[in-house]
XYZ file of C-alpha atoms in Angstrom:
164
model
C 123.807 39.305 155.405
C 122.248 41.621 152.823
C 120.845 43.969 155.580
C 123.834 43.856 157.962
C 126.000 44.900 154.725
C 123.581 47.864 154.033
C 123.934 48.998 157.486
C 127.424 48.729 157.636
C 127.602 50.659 153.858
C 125.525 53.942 155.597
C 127.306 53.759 158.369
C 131.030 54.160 157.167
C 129.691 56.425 154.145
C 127.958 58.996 156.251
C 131.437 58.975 158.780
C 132.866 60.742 155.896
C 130.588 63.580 155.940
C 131.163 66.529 158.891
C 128.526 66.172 161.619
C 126.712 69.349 160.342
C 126.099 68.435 156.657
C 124.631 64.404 157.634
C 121.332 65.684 156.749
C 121.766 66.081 153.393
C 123.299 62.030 153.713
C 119.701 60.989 155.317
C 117.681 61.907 152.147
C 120.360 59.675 150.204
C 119.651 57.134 152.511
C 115.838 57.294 152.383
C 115.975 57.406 148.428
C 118.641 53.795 148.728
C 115.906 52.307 151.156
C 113.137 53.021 148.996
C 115.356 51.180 145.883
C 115.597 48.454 148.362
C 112.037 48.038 149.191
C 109.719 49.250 146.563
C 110.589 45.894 144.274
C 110.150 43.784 147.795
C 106.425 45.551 147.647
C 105.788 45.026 144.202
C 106.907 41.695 144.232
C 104.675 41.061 146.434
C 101.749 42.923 145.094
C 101.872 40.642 141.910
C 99.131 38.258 141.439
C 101.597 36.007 140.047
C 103.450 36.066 143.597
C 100.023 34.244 145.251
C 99.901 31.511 142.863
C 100.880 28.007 144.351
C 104.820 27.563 144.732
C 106.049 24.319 145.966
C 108.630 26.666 148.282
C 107.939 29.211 150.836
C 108.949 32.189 148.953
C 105.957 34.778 149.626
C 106.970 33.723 153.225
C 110.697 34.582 152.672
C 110.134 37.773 150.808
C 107.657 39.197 154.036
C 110.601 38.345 156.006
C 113.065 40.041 153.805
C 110.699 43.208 154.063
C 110.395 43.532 157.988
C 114.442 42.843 158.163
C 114.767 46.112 155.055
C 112.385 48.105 156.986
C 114.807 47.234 160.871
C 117.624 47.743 158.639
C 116.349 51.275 157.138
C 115.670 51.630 161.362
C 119.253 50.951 162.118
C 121.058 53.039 159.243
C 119.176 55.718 160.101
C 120.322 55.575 164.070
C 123.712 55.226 163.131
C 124.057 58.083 161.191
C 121.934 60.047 163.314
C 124.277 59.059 166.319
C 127.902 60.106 166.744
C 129.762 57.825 168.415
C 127.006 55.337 168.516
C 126.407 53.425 171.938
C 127.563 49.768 173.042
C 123.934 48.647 172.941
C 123.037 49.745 169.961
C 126.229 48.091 168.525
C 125.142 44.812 169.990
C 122.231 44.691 168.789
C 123.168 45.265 165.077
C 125.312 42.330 165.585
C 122.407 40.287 166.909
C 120.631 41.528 163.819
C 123.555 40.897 161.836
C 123.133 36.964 163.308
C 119.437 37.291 161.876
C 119.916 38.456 158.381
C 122.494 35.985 157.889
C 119.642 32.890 158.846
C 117.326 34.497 156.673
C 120.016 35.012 153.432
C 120.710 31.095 154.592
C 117.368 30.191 153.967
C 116.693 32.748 150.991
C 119.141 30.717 149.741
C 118.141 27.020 150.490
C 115.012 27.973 149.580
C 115.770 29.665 145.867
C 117.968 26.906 145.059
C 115.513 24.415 146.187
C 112.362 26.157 144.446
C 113.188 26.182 140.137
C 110.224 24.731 139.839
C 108.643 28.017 140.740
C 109.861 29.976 138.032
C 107.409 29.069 135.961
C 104.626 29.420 138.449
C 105.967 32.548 140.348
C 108.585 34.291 137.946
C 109.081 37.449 139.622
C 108.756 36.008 143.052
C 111.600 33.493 142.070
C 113.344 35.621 139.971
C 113.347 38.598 143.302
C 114.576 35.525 145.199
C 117.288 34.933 143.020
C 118.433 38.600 143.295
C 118.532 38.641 146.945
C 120.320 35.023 147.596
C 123.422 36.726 145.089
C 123.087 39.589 147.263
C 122.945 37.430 150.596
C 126.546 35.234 149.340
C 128.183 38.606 147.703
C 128.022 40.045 151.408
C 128.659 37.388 153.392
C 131.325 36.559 150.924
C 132.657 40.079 151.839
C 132.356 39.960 155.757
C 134.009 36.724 155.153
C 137.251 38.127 153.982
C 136.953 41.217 156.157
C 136.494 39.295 159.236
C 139.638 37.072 157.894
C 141.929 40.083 157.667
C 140.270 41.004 160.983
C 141.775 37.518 162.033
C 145.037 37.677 161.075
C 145.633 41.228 162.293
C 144.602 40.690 165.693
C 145.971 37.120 166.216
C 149.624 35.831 165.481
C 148.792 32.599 163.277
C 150.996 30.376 161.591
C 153.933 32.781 162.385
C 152.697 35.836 162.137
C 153.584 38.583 164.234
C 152.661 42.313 165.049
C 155.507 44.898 164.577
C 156.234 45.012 168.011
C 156.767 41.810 169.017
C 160.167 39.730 168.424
């Protein structure tokens, strides 16, 4: 959920900047991507990061690196693109659907792999980073999509302001 949640952050940031002035919002954006994957790369540039690892992390971190670099894709389209299209908003939720498997099994595999941080430090260490960064979001859609719940449906009693 890391990537859907940094989507979703450049998205409703750059909506707060006029139409005109969004270009100056794109370098910020390139400069946040960058912070996102330049420790990815040098993660996995380490020669620790090859050594033997009783978990698939190298694995997991190449996949975390394609979804940063479809992520960077998609921020970059939605800020680009006022009001963004019906497609495209289906398929960041169907990407949305895919980083949440792979911060599911960044975090299965983490949790299953301290062995490895004395083999692979950084690697495991990196891991460690993203799978708090994969539960904070998901933790976050979580409650948004909650509030999203009980606004649109009358639960347990609870009504709109229009209805008796």
């Amino acid at each position: 959920m890391f990537h859907y949640m940094l989507i979703f952050m450049a998205y409703h940031s750059s909506r707060w900047i006029p139409r005109n002035q969004r270009f100056k919002f794109q370098i910020v954006n390139a400069v946040f991507t960058a912070l996102v994957l330049v420790p990815q790369f040098y993660v996995m540039g380490r020669p620790k990061s090859s050594r033997y690892c009783r978990q698939p992390l190298l694995n997991n971190l190449s996949a975390s690196i394609a979804l940063s670099f479809m992520a960077s894709g998609f921020s970059v389209i939605f800020t680009l693109i006022d009001p963004v299209p019906q497609s495209f908003r289906a398929s960041y939720h169907v990407f949305g659907l895919l980083s949440f498997c792979q911060g599911l099994c960044t975090t299965i595999l983490t949790l299953t792999a301290a062995a490895c941080a004395k083999t692979t430090p950084e690697l495991y260490y990196l891991s460690l980073i993203l799978t708090l960064a994969c539960i904070c979001s998901a933790g976050f859609f979580s409650v948004r999509g909650g509030l999203w719940l009980t606004k649109r449906l009358p639960v347990f009693g609870l009504r709109g302001n229009n209805e008796p």
